[in-house]
Short mmCIF file of C-alpha atoms in Angstrom, two decimals:
data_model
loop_
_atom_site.label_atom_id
_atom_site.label_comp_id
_atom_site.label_asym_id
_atom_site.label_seq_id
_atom_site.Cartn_x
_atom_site.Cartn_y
_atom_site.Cartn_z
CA UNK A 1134 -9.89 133.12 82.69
CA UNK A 1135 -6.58 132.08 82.49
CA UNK A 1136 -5.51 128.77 83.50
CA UNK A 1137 -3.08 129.09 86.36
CA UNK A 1138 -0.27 126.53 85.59
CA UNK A 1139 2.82 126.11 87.15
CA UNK A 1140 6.81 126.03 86.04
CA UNK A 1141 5.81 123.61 83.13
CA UNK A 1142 3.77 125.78 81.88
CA UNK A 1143 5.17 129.04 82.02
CA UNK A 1144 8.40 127.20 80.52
CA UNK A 1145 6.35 126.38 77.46
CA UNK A 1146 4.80 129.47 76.90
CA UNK A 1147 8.24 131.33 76.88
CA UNK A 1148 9.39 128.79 74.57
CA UNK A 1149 6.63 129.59 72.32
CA UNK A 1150 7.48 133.40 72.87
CA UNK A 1151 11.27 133.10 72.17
CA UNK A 1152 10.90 130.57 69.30
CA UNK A 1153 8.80 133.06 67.37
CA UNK A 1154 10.69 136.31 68.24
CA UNK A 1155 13.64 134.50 66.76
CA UNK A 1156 11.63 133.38 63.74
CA UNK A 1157 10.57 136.89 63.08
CA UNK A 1158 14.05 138.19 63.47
CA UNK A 1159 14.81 135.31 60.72
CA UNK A 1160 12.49 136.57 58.29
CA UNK A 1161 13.88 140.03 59.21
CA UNK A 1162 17.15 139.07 58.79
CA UNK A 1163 16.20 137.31 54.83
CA UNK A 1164 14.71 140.61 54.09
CA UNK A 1165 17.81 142.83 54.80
CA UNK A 1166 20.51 140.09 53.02
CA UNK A 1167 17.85 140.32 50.11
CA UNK A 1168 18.57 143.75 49.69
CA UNK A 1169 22.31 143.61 48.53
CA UNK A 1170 20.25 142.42 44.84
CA UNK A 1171 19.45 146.33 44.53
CA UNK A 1172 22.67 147.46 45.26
CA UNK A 1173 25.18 147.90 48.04
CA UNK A 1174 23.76 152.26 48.42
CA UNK A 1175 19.77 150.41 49.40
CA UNK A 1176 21.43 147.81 51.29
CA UNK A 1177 24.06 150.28 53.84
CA UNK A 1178 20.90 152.36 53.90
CA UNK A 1179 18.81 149.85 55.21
CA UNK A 1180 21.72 148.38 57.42
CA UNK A 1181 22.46 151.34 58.85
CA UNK A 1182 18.65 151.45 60.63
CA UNK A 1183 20.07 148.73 63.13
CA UNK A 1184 22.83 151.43 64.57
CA UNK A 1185 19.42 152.80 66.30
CA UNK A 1186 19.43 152.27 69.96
CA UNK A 1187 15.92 150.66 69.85
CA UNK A 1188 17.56 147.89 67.33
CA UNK A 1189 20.34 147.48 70.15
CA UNK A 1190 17.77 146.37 72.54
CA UNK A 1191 16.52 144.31 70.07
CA UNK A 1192 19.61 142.68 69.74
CA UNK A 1193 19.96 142.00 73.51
CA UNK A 1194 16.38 140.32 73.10
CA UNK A 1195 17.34 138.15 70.05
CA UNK A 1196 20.45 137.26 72.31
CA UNK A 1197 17.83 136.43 75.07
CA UNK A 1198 15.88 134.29 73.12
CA UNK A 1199 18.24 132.30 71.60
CA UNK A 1200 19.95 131.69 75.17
CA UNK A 1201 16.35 130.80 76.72
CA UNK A 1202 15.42 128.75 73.42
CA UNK A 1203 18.63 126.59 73.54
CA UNK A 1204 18.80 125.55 77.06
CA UNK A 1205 15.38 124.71 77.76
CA UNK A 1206 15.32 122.81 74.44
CA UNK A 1207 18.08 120.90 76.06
CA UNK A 1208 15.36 120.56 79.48
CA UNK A 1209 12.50 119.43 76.78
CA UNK A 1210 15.08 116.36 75.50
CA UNK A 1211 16.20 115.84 78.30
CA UNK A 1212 12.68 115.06 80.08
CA UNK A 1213 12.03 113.06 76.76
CA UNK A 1214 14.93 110.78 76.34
CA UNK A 1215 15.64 110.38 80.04
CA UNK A 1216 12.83 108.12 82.13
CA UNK A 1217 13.12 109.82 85.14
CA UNK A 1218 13.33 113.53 83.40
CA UNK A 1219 9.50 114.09 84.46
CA UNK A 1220 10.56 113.97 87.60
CA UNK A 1221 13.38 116.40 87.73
CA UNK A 1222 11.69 119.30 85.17
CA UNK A 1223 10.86 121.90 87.74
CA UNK A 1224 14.52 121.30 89.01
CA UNK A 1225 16.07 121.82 85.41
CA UNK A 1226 13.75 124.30 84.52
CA UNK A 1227 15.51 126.82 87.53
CA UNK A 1228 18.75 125.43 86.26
CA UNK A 1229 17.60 126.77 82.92
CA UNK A 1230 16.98 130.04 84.56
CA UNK A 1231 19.73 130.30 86.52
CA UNK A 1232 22.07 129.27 83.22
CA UNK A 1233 20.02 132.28 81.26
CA UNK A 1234 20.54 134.79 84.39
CA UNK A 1235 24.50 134.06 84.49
CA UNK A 1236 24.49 133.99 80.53
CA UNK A 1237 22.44 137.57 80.43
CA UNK A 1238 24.66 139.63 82.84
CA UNK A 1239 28.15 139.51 80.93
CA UNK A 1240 26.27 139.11 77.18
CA UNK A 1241 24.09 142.60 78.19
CA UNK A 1242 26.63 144.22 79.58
CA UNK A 1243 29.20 143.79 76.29
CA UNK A 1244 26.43 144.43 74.17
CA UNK A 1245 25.01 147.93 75.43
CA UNK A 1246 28.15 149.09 76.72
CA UNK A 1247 28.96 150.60 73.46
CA UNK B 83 -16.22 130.89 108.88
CA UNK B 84 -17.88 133.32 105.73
CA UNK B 85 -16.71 131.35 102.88
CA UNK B 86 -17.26 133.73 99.20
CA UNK B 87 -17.41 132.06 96.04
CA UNK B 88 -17.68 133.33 92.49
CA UNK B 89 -19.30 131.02 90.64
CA UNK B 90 -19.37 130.78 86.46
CA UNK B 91 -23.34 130.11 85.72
CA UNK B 92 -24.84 129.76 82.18
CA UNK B 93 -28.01 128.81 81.16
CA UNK B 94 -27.88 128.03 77.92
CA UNK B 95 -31.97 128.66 77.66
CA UNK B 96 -31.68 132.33 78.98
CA UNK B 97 -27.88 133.49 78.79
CA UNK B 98 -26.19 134.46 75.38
CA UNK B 99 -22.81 133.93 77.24
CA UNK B 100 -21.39 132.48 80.65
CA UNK B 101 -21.40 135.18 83.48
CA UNK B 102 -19.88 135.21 87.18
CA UNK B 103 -22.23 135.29 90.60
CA UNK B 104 -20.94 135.76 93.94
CA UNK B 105 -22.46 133.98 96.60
CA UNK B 106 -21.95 133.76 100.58
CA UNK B 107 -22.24 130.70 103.02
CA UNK B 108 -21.10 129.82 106.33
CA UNK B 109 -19.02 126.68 106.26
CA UNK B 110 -15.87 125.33 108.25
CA UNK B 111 -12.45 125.78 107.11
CA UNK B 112 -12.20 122.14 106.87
CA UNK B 113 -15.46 121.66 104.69
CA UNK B 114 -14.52 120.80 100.95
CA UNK B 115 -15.65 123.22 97.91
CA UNK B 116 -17.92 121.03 97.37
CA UNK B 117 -19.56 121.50 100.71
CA UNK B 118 -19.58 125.04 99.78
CA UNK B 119 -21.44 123.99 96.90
CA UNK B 120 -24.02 122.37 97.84
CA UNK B 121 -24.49 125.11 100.08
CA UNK B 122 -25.41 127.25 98.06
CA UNK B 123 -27.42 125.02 95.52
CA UNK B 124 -29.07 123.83 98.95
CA UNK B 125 -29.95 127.38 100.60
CA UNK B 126 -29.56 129.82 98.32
CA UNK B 127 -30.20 128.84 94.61
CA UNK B 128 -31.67 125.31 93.88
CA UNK B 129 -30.77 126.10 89.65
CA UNK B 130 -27.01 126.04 90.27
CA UNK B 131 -25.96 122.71 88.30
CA UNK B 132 -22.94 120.65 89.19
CA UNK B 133 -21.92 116.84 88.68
CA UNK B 134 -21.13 115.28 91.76
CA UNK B 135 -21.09 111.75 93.22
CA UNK B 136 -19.28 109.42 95.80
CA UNK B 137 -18.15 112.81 96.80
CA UNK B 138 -14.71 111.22 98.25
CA UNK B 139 -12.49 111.71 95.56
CA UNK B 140 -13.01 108.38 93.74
CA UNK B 141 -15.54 108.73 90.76
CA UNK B 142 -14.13 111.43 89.40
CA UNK B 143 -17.30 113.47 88.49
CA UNK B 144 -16.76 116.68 90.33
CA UNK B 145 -14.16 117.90 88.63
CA UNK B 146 -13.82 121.76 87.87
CA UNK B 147 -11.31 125.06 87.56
CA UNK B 148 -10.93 126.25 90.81
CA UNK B 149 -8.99 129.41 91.39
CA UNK B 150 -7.59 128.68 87.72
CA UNK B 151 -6.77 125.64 88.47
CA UNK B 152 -8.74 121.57 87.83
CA UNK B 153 -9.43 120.19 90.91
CA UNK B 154 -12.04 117.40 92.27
CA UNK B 155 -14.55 119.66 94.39
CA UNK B 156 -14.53 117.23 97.17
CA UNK B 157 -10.79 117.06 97.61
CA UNK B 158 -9.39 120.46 98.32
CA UNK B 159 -10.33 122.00 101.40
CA UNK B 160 -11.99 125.75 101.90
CA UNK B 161 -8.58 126.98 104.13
CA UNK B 162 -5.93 125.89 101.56
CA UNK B 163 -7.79 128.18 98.97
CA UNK B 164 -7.77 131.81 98.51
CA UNK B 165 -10.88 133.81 99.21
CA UNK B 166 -13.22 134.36 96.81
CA UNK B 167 -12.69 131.08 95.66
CA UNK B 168 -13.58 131.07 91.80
CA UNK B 169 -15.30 128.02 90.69
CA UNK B 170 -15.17 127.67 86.65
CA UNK B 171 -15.99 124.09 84.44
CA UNK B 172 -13.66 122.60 82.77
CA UNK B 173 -11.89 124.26 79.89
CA UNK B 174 -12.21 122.99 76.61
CA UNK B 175 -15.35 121.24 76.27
CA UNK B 176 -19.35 122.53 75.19
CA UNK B 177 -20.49 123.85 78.58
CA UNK B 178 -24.01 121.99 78.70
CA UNK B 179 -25.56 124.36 81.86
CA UNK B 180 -23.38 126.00 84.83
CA UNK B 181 -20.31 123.58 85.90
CA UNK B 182 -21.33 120.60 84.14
CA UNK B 183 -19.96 120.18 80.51
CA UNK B 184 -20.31 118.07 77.30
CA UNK B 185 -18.03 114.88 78.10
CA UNK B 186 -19.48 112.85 75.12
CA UNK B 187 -15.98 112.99 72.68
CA UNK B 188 -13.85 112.66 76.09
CA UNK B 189 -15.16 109.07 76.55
CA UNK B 190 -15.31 108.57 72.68
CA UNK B 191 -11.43 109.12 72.73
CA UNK B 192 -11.18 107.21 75.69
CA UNK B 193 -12.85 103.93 73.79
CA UNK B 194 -10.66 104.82 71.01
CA UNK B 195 -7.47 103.48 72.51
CA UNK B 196 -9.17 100.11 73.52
CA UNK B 197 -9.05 100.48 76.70
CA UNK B 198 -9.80 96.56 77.30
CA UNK B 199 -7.81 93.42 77.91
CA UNK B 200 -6.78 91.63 73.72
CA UNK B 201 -5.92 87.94 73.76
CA UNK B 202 -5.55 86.73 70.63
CA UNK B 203 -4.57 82.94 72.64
CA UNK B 204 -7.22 80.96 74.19
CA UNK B 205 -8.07 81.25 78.02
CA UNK B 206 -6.08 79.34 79.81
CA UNK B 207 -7.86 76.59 82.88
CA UNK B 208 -6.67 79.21 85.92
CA UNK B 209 -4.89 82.89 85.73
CA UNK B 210 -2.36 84.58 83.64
CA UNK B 211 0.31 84.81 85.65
CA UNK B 212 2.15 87.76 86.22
CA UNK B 213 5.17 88.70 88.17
CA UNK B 214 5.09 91.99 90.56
CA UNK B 215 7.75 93.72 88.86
CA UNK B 216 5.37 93.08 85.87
CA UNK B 217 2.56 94.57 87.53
CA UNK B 218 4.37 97.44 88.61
CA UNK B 219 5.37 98.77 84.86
CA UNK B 220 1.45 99.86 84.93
CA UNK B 221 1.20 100.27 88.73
CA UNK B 222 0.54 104.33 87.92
CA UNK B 223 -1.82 104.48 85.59
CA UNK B 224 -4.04 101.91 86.88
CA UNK B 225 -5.14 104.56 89.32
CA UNK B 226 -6.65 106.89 86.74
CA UNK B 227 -10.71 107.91 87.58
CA UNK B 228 -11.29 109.22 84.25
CA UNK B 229 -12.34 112.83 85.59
CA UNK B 230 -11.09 114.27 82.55
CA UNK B 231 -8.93 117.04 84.74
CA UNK B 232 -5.79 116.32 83.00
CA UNK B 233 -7.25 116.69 79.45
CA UNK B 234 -8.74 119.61 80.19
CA UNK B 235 -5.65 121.26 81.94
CA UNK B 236 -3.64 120.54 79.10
CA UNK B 237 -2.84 123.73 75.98
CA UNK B 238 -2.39 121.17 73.42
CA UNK B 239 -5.72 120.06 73.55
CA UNK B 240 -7.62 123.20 74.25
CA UNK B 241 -6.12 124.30 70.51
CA UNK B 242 -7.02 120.91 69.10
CA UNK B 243 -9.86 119.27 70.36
CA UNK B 244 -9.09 116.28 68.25
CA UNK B 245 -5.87 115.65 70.21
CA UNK B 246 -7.14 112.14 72.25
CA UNK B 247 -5.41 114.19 75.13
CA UNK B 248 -3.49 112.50 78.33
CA UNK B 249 -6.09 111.06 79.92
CA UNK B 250 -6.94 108.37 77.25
CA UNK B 251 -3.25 107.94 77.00
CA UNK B 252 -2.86 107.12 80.34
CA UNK B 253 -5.09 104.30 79.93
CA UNK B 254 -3.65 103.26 76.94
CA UNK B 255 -0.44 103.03 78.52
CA UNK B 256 -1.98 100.66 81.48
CA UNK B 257 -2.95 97.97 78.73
CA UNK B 258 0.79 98.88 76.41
CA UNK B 259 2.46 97.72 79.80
CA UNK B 260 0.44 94.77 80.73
CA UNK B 261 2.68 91.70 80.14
CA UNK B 262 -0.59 90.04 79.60
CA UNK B 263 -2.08 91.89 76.93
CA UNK B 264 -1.33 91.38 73.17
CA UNK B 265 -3.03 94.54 72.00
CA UNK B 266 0.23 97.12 72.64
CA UNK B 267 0.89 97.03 68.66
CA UNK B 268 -2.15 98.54 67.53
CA UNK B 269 -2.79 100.92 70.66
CA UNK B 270 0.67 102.24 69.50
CA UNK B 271 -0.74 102.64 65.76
CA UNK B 272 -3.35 105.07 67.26
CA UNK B 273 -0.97 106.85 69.60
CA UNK B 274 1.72 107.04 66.82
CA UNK B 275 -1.18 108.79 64.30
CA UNK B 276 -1.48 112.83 63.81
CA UNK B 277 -3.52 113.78 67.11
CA UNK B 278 -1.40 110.65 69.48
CA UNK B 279 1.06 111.34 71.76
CA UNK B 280 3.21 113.54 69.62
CA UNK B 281 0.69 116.29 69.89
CA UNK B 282 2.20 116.40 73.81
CA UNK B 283 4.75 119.21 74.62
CA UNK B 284 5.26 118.17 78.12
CA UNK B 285 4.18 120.98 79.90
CA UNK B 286 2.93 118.95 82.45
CA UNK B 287 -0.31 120.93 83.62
CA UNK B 288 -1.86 117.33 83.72
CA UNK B 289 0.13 116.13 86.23
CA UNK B 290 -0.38 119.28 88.53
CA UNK B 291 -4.30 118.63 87.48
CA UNK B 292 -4.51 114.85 88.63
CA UNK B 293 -6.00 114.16 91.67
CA UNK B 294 -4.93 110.67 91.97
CA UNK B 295 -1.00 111.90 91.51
CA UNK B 296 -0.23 109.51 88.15
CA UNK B 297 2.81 110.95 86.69
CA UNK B 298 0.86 111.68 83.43
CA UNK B 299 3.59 113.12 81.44
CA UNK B 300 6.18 109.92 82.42
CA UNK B 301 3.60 108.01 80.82
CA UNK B 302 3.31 109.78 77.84
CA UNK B 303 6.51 109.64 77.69
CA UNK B 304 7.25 105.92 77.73
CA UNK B 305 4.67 105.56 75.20
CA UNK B 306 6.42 108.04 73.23
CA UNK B 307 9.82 105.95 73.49
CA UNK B 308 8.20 102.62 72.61
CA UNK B 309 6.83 104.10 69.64
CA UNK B 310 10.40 105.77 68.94
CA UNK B 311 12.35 102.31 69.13
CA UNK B 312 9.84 99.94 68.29
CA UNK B 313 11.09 97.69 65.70
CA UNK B 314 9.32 98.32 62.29
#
């Protein structure tokens, strides 16, 4: 069975989860810049896939993870550098949250509007 | 009041793999798990196996996942827990029969970090002094029972079983901080090595686990900072 942490927890595990979407996107990303070596007719081809609307979403997510990534890595050195930041990381952890949440709503809403 | 529990048995004579039983007692909302237990090792199945001792919360050999979570069976009380109450062992170590489990390399890390008083200097005729704001840099992690639910709480060690894990750094930490030890140098070597301290990503399920409320993480944390700024 699962173990049933709490906000420590859960805050590590979507670190994990963002810090490896982003590293896929990464090796995504190589792949496509690669292409230009075969010409710019492969590499618009190609390119052109990420008009989809699927790719959009995916692009919202990438934003996402970044967001989440950054500001809880700020949390993790924070709790590391400052003595009483064990104290404080369920507090900064909602911060995070409610940084991401504020962050989300404008960033979503300029990116799928088009 | 009907108390249910869902227990995790294996036998590792007759089962090929860890299965669930339920089980019903009668027991008071006030009674501990661990009355619950014994209940039903007591009245309804003699075979269930459990470590248990002092049975107040101070040898720290009752520890165990309950409702996904490590607890000390005679600490948390029947009405703060949800009903059937799921009783697992601890994660992360051989499962030797029913709750109890394999503790062997969890004491062999713990010896690891000398956890013992070094004085290189003679004895001196009475004490070694110490001042109380001295004392207190340890105060913490002097209350540590050793019941291993921190270390088994924590992801980092479930992945890597060679990780010595917070509970041996906790007690490392109590000798690092002790004015009147001389040993803090090479505890730090060990800590400082591939499965120390840096194997912690302060998620802090240890400090939800510990039933003696050490701030497990702060601790790892200030031994993480010595060995950061330590002069080389």
């Amino acid at each position: 069975m699962f173990y049933r942490g709490k906000e420590g927890e859960w805050s590590w595990i979507l670190h994990r989860l963002t810090g490896i979407g982003v590293l896929l996107f990464l090796v995504a990303h190589i792949v496509d810049t690669v292409l230009i070596a075969w010409g710019p007719e492969v590499y618009n081809k190609v390119i052109a896939l990420y008009r989809n609307p699927i790719f959009k979403l995916g692009e919202v997510g990438l934003f996402a993870a970044v967001l989440y990534h950054s500001l809880n890595g700020v949390r993790i050195t924070v709790v590391d550098f400052w003595p009483s930041g064990t104290k404080y990381h369920k507090q900064m952890f909602y911060v995070v949250m409610t940084l991401f949440t504020i962050g989300m709503i404008p960033v979503s809403f300029l990116m799928l509007r088009h | 009041m009907k108390v249910e529990l869902k227990i995790q048995r294996y036998n590792p004579e007759t089962d090929a793999q860890p299965h669930f039983e339920n089980y019903s007692v009668e027991a008071e909302p006030t009674d501990r798990v661990l009355d619950a237990l014994l209940q039903v090792k007591g009245l309804l199945d003699g075979s269930l196996t459990l470590r248990k001792s002092c049975a107040h919360g101070i040898c720290g050999s009752d520890g165990m996942r309950i409702n996904g979570r490590n607890l000390l069976a005679c600490k948390v009380l029947i009405r703060n827990l949800q009903q059937p109450i799921v009783v697992e062992p601890m994660k992360g170590f051989k499962i030797i029969k029913d709750l109890v489990v394999d503790m062997e390399a969890f004491f062999e890390k713990y010896r690891s970090v000398k956890p013992y008083l070094i004085q290189n200097e003679a004895a001196p005729q009475k004490e070694r002094p110490q001042s109380p704001q001295e004392r207190e840099r340890f105060d913490d992690t002097t209350k540590c029972i050793l019941c291993a639910c921190c270390t088994t709480a924590c992801p980092s060690f479930w992945s890597d079983p060679d990780y010595v894990g917070p509970a041996a750094i906790v007690q490392a930490h109590r000798f690092i901080q002790d004015s009147r030890d001389q040993g803090g140098e090479e505890r730090l070597d060990i800590l400082g090595d591939r499965e120390g301290v840096w194997r912690c990503r302060t998620i802090f399920n240890c400090v939800e686990a510990c039933p003696r409320d050490i701030d497990v993480t702060a601790a790892i944390g200030e031994v993480k900072r010595k060995l950061l700024f330590r002069k080389i």
